[in-house]
mmCIF file of C-alpha atoms in Angstrom:
data_model
loop_
_atom_site.group_PDB
_atom_site.id
_atom_site.type_symbol
_atom_site.label_atom_id
_atom_site.label_comp_id
_atom_site.label_asym_id
_atom_site.label_seq_id
_atom_site.Cartn_x
_atom_site.Cartn_y
_atom_site.Cartn_z
ATOM 1 C CA MET A 1 0.000 0.000 0.000
ATOM 2 C CA GLY A 2 1.332 3.421 -0.933
ATOM 3 C CA GLY A 3 1.456 6.195 1.602
ATOM 4 C CA ILE A 4 3.728 7.574 4.297
ATOM 5 C CA ASN A 5 5.636 5.567 6.889
ATOM 6 C CA LEU A 6 6.818 7.194 10.109
ATOM 7 C CA LYS A 7 9.446 5.291 12.063
ATOM 8 C CA ASN A 8 10.425 6.251 15.613
ATOM 9 C CA ILE A 9 9.852 9.975 15.038
ATOM 10 C CA GLN A 10 11.132 12.108 17.907
ATOM 11 C CA LYS A 11 11.040 15.878 18.248
ATOM 12 C CA ALA A 12 11.898 18.215 21.118
ATOM 13 C CA TYR A 13 12.149 21.974 21.534
ATOM 14 C CA SER A 14 14.293 24.108 23.815
ATOM 15 C CA VAL A 15 12.223 26.686 25.725
ATOM 16 C CA ASP A 16 13.814 28.884 28.430
ATOM 17 C CA ASP A 17 16.705 26.464 28.820
ATOM 18 C CA ARG A 18 14.284 23.556 29.201
ATOM 19 C CA ILE A 19 13.948 20.660 26.800
ATOM 20 C CA ILE A 20 10.312 19.915 26.002
ATOM 21 C CA ASN A 21 9.722 16.558 24.351
ATOM 22 C CA VAL A 22 6.833 16.831 21.900
ATOM 23 C CA LEU A 23 7.007 13.572 19.941
ATOM 24 C CA ASN A 24 8.437 10.574 21.758
ATOM 25 C CA GLY A 25 8.796 7.850 19.165
ATOM 26 C CA ILE A 26 5.928 7.932 16.669
ATOM 27 C CA ASN A 27 5.473 4.833 14.528
ATOM 28 C CA LEU A 28 2.661 5.192 12.018
ATOM 29 C CA GLN A 29 1.565 4.164 8.538
ATOM 30 C CA ILE A 30 -0.546 6.752 6.712
ATOM 31 C CA PRO A 31 -2.385 5.198 3.744
ATOM 32 C CA GLU A 32 -2.993 6.968 0.464
ATOM 33 C CA ARG A 33 -6.390 7.762 -1.118
ATOM 34 C CA SER A 34 -8.148 8.100 2.236
ATOM 35 C CA ILE A 35 -8.514 10.524 5.137
ATOM 36 C CA THR A 36 -6.249 9.861 8.102
ATOM 37 C CA VAL A 37 -7.164 11.976 11.134
ATOM 38 C CA ILE A 38 -4.630 12.835 13.822
ATOM 39 C CA LEU A 39 -6.692 13.394 16.982
ATOM 40 C CA GLY A 40 -5.494 14.806 20.272
ATOM 41 C CA ARG A 41 -5.728 17.608 22.785
ATOM 42 C CA SER A 42 -3.906 20.928 22.365
ATOM 43 C CA GLY A 43 -0.170 20.565 22.847
ATOM 44 C CA CYS A 44 -0.020 16.821 22.172
ATOM 45 C CA GLY A 45 2.171 17.204 19.070
ATOM 46 C CA LYS A 46 -0.458 16.995 16.285
ATOM 47 C CA THR A 47 0.653 20.077 14.377
ATOM 48 C CA THR A 48 4.325 19.285 14.907
ATOM 49 C CA LEU A 49 3.736 15.887 13.322
ATOM 50 C CA LEU A 50 1.974 17.530 10.375
ATOM 51 C CA ARG A 51 4.836 19.993 9.897
ATOM 52 C CA LEU A 52 7.385 17.180 9.937
ATOM 53 C CA VAL A 53 5.461 15.235 7.285
ATOM 54 C CA GLY A 54 5.195 18.407 5.195
ATOM 55 C CA GLY A 55 8.907 19.116 5.445
ATOM 56 C CA LEU A 56 8.487 22.406 7.313
ATOM 57 C CA GLU A 57 10.580 21.007 10.166
ATOM 58 C CA GLU A 58 12.993 18.125 10.634
ATOM 59 C CA ALA A 59 12.723 15.322 13.169
ATOM 60 C CA ASP A 60 15.445 14.971 15.783
ATOM 61 C CA GLU A 61 15.411 11.211 15.278
ATOM 62 C CA GLY A 62 13.583 8.721 13.102
ATOM 63 C CA GLU A 63 12.601 8.482 9.456
ATOM 64 C CA ILE A 64 9.694 9.603 7.312
ATOM 65 C CA GLU A 65 9.407 7.471 4.198
ATOM 66 C CA PHE A 66 7.178 8.144 1.204
ATOM 67 C CA ASP A 67 6.336 5.083 -0.851
ATOM 68 C CA VAL A 68 6.245 7.140 -4.051
ATOM 69 C CA ALA A 69 7.586 10.464 -5.263
ATOM 70 C CA HIS A 70 5.631 13.015 -3.277
ATOM 71 C CA LYS A 71 4.342 16.566 -3.216
ATOM 72 C CA THR A 72 2.501 17.912 -0.195
ATOM 73 C CA ALA A 73 0.126 20.860 0.048
ATOM 74 C CA PHE A 74 -1.119 22.573 3.216
ATOM 75 C CA VAL A 75 -4.534 23.870 4.219
ATOM 76 C CA PHE A 76 -4.325 25.881 7.443
ATOM 77 C CA GLN A 77 -6.871 27.134 9.982
ATOM 78 C CA GLU A 78 -6.969 30.462 8.128
ATOM 79 C CA PRO A 79 -7.503 30.421 4.348
ATOM 80 C CA ARG A 80 -4.450 32.675 3.803
ATOM 81 C CA LEU A 81 -5.761 34.015 0.510
ATOM 82 C CA MET A 82 -4.256 36.929 -1.398
ATOM 83 C CA PRO A 83 -6.815 39.749 -0.836
ATOM 84 C CA TRP A 84 -5.916 41.498 -4.105
ATOM 85 C CA GLN A 85 -6.567 38.374 -6.195
ATOM 86 C CA ASN A 86 -9.880 36.860 -7.204
ATOM 87 C CA VAL A 87 -10.894 33.238 -6.696
ATOM 88 C CA ARG A 88 -9.396 31.966 -9.944
ATOM 89 C CA ASP A 89 -6.073 33.724 -9.357
ATOM 90 C CA ASN A 90 -5.924 32.528 -5.751
ATOM 91 C CA VAL A 91 -6.486 28.930 -6.860
ATOM 92 C CA LYS A 92 -3.570 29.063 -9.312
ATOM 93 C CA PHE A 93 -1.386 31.211 -7.036
ATOM 94 C CA GLY A 94 2.165 29.884 -6.852
ATOM 95 C CA LEU A 95 1.850 27.619 -9.868
ATOM 96 C CA LYS A 96 4.140 28.006 -12.830
ATOM 97 C CA LYS A 97 2.333 28.586 -16.089
ATOM 98 C CA GLN A 98 3.303 25.167 -17.420
ATOM 99 C CA GLU A 99 1.817 23.511 -14.315
ATOM 100 C CA TYR A 100 -1.796 24.347 -15.089
ATOM 101 C CA ASP A 101 -4.300 25.068 -17.788
ATOM 102 C CA ASN A 102 -7.485 27.073 -17.490
ATOM 103 C CA ASN A 103 -9.725 24.047 -17.987
ATOM 104 C CA ALA A 104 -8.025 22.215 -15.114
ATOM 105 C CA ILE A 105 -8.379 25.239 -12.839
ATOM 106 C CA GLN A 106 -12.053 25.594 -13.757
ATOM 107 C CA SER A 107 -12.624 21.906 -13.067
ATOM 108 C CA ILE A 108 -11.164 22.289 -9.577
ATOM 109 C CA ILE A 109 -13.277 25.377 -8.917
ATOM 110 C CA ASP A 110 -16.335 23.372 -9.951
ATOM 111 C CA ILE A 111 -15.345 20.458 -7.702
ATOM 112 C CA VAL A 112 -15.238 22.658 -4.582
ATOM 113 C CA GLY A 113 -18.569 24.257 -5.456
ATOM 114 C CA LEU A 114 -17.427 27.764 -6.405
ATOM 115 C CA ASN A 115 -18.723 27.883 -9.967
ATOM 116 C CA GLY A 116 -19.897 31.427 -10.651
ATOM 117 C CA PHE A 117 -17.538 32.985 -8.087
ATOM 118 C CA GLU A 118 -14.356 32.873 -10.184
ATOM 119 C CA LYS A 119 -14.033 36.679 -10.238
ATOM 120 C CA ALA A 120 -15.034 37.270 -6.600
ATOM 121 C CA TYR A 121 -12.440 38.594 -4.136
ATOM 122 C CA PRO A 122 -11.842 37.127 -0.651
ATOM 123 C CA ASN A 123 -13.686 39.964 1.126
ATOM 124 C CA GLN A 124 -16.766 39.109 -0.944
ATOM 125 C CA LEU A 125 -16.807 35.478 0.242
ATOM 126 C CA SER A 126 -18.048 33.839 3.418
ATOM 127 C CA GLY A 127 -15.608 32.034 5.701
ATOM 128 C CA GLY A 128 -16.647 28.669 4.335
ATOM 129 C CA MET A 129 -16.226 29.813 0.739
ATOM 130 C CA GLN A 130 -12.772 31.208 1.512
ATOM 131 C CA GLN A 131 -11.763 27.839 2.939
ATOM 132 C CA ARG A 132 -13.040 26.174 -0.239
ATOM 133 C CA VAL A 133 -10.680 28.399 -2.210
ATOM 134 C CA ALA A 134 -7.829 27.284 0.050
ATOM 135 C CA ILE A 135 -8.717 23.625 -0.588
ATOM 136 C CA ALA A 136 -8.968 24.283 -4.340
ATOM 137 C CA ARG A 137 -5.516 25.912 -4.272
ATOM 138 C CA ALA A 138 -4.121 22.804 -2.585
ATOM 139 C CA LEU A 139 -5.758 20.548 -5.211
ATOM 140 C CA ALA A 140 -4.381 22.678 -8.046
ATOM 141 C CA TYR A 141 -0.868 21.877 -6.841
ATOM 142 C CA ASN A 142 -1.660 18.223 -7.644
ATOM 143 C CA PRO A 143 -0.181 16.927 -4.386
ATOM 144 C CA SER A 144 0.262 13.324 -3.372
ATOM 145 C CA PHE A 145 -0.947 14.334 0.114
ATOM 146 C CA ILE A 146 -3.001 17.280 1.382
ATOM 147 C CA LEU A 147 -2.088 18.225 4.954
ATOM 148 C CA MET A 148 -4.916 19.972 6.810
ATOM 149 C CA ASP A 149 -4.322 21.658 10.174
ATOM 150 C CA GLU A 150 -7.760 22.138 11.823
ATOM 151 C CA PRO A 151 -9.025 23.930 8.700
ATOM 152 C CA PHE A 152 -12.627 24.226 9.924
ATOM 153 C CA ALA A 153 -11.934 25.243 13.528
ATOM 154 C CA ALA A 154 -12.796 28.915 13.013
ATOM 155 C CA LEU A 155 -16.100 28.240 11.237
ATOM 156 C CA ASP A 156 -19.531 28.289 12.846
ATOM 157 C CA TYR A 157 -21.219 24.944 13.552
ATOM 158 C CA PHE A 158 -23.420 24.925 10.444
ATOM 159 C CA THR A 159 -20.662 25.961 8.018
ATOM 160 C CA ARG A 160 -18.250 23.508 9.625
ATOM 161 C CA ASN A 161 -20.751 20.683 9.219
ATOM 162 C CA GLN A 162 -21.255 21.580 5.574
ATOM 163 C CA MET A 163 -17.492 21.726 4.923
ATOM 164 C CA GLN A 164 -16.986 18.332 6.551
ATOM 165 C CA LYS A 165 -19.534 16.818 4.174
ATOM 166 C CA GLU A 166 -17.929 18.616 1.237
ATOM 167 C CA LEU A 167 -14.505 17.255 2.184
ATOM 168 C CA LEU A 168 -15.826 13.686 2.302
ATOM 169 C CA ARG A 169 -17.466 14.159 -1.101
ATOM 170 C CA LEU A 170 -14.341 15.715 -2.566
ATOM 171 C CA GLN A 171 -12.113 12.940 -1.230
ATOM 172 C CA ARG A 172 -14.445 10.292 -2.613
ATOM 173 C CA ASP A 173 -14.714 11.936 -6.041
ATOM 174 C CA CYS A 174 -11.012 12.783 -6.420
ATOM 175 C CA GLY A 175 -9.444 9.940 -4.462
ATOM 176 C CA ALA A 176 -7.372 12.503 -2.566
ATOM 177 C CA SER A 177 -4.896 11.463 0.131
ATOM 178 C CA ILE A 178 -5.482 13.620 3.212
ATOM 179 C CA LEU A 179 -3.799 13.929 6.606
ATOM 180 C CA PHE A 180 -6.181 15.914 8.818
ATOM 181 C CA VAL A 181 -5.436 17.291 12.306
ATOM 182 C CA THR A 182 -8.187 18.024 14.836
ATOM 183 C CA HIS A 183 -8.902 18.065 18.571
ATOM 184 C CA SER A 184 -12.595 17.282 17.979
ATOM 185 C CA ILE A 185 -13.630 13.656 18.473
ATOM 186 C CA ASP A 186 -16.866 14.227 16.556
ATOM 187 C CA GLU A 187 -14.990 15.723 13.604
ATOM 188 C CA ALA A 188 -12.596 12.771 13.598
ATOM 189 C CA LEU A 189 -15.543 10.358 13.518
ATOM 190 C CA LEU A 190 -17.277 12.298 10.757
ATOM 191 C CA LEU A 191 -14.221 12.426 8.497
ATOM 192 C CA GLY A 192 -11.721 9.732 9.296
ATOM 193 C CA HIS A 193 -11.196 6.486 7.477
ATOM 194 C CA LYS A 194 -8.348 6.026 9.927
ATOM 195 C CA ILE A 195 -8.219 7.826 13.297
ATOM 196 C CA VAL A 196 -4.902 8.065 15.142
ATOM 197 C CA VAL A 197 -5.065 9.144 18.793
ATOM 198 C CA ILE A 198 -1.972 11.039 19.966
ATOM 199 C CA GLU A 199 -1.381 11.416 23.707
ATOM 200 C CA ARG A 200 1.829 12.620 25.377
ATOM 201 C CA GLY A 201 3.690 12.500 22.077
ATOM 202 C CA LEU A 202 2.891 8.857 21.373
ATOM 203 C CA VAL A 203 0.374 6.962 19.258
ATOM 204 C CA LYS A 204 -2.082 5.809 21.905
ATOM 205 C CA ALA A 205 -4.522 4.008 19.592
ATOM 206 C CA GLU A 206 -5.643 3.605 15.981
ATOM 207 C CA PHE A 207 -9.183 3.067 14.700
ATOM 208 C CA ASN A 208 -10.366 2.207 11.202
ATOM 209 C CA ILE A 209 -13.831 3.175 9.928
ATOM 210 C CA GLU A 210 -15.115 1.514 6.793
ATOM 211 C CA GLU A 211 -18.178 3.758 6.460
ATOM 212 C CA ASN A 212 -17.635 6.184 3.560
ATOM 213 C CA ASN A 213 -20.966 7.993 3.298
ATOM 214 C CA GLU A 214 -21.182 11.778 3.251
ATOM 215 C CA GLU A 215 -23.868 11.524 5.941
ATOM 216 C CA ARG A 216 -22.312 9.700 8.877
ATOM 217 C CA ASN A 217 -24.767 9.444 11.744
ATOM 218 C CA LEU A 218 -22.835 9.770 14.998
ATOM 219 C CA LEU A 219 -25.956 8.744 16.938
ATOM 220 C CA GLU A 220 -25.803 5.237 15.504
ATOM 221 C CA SER A 221 -24.704 2.633 18.025
ATOM 222 C CA GLY A 222 -21.501 1.818 16.152
ATOM 223 C CA PHE A 223 -20.292 5.403 16.218
ATOM 224 C CA ILE A 224 -21.303 5.810 19.869
ATOM 225 C CA GLU A 225 -19.118 2.808 20.726
ATOM 226 C CA PHE A 226 -16.277 4.242 18.656
ATOM 227 C CA LYS A 227 -16.555 7.514 20.573
ATOM 228 C CA LYS A 228 -16.520 5.742 23.940
ATOM 229 C CA CYS A 229 -13.404 3.813 22.926
ATOM 230 C CA ILE A 230 -11.663 6.998 21.794
ATOM 231 C CA ILE A 231 -12.496 8.881 24.999
ATOM 232 C CA GLU A 232 -11.048 6.020 27.022
ATOM 233 C CA GLN A 233 -7.662 6.588 25.357
ATOM 234 C CA PHE A 234 -7.181 9.992 26.980
ATOM 235 C CA ASP A 235 -5.801 10.519 30.469
ATOM 236 C CA LEU A 236 -8.704 12.553 31.848
#
């Protein structure tokens, strides 16, 4: 199976002459063409792990192996759009001319549901629509993995719920490989094909969910049991 293999990943930071261990030997296989969710409380090392996979930082020890030649793209909590550029230009921002064609860009805009807003500017879009532009920009880069750092955290409940459904649909239609970070158990259950619980810088547990519908019902008994099992992994 293609994907990303993490072997004994360790990372520490020096803060005020103190060494703070963030990741303490992470061993993990992240499959391709699915959504892997990294779940944990604030400060557990989720974002650090994402940054290491994306090459923004280097591990102190261990190896990160990609099974195939890879390109990664980030989607952050904030859309980070260029305010002076419209939707179309934001989607193709950073691409060299030979890396895209207008039909491909339009197809991506259609996929994320922004048809008709190609000439709109960020200040004319809702928060959810801005985040769709950010996702479209990541897709335009044609990455092997999209790394998402709590991208819906700043959205209201209704918009967040809609974006979660859109992400599941997009992943299913495009076969995208996604590594998604969140501290929300419900969000992990709604999105994840694989859920990885991080606690104290270690992989505490892994769960696999076969259900791939856009409408996951967290009130079903199976999901309630999943949630109970996940909660039990945390030192509360």
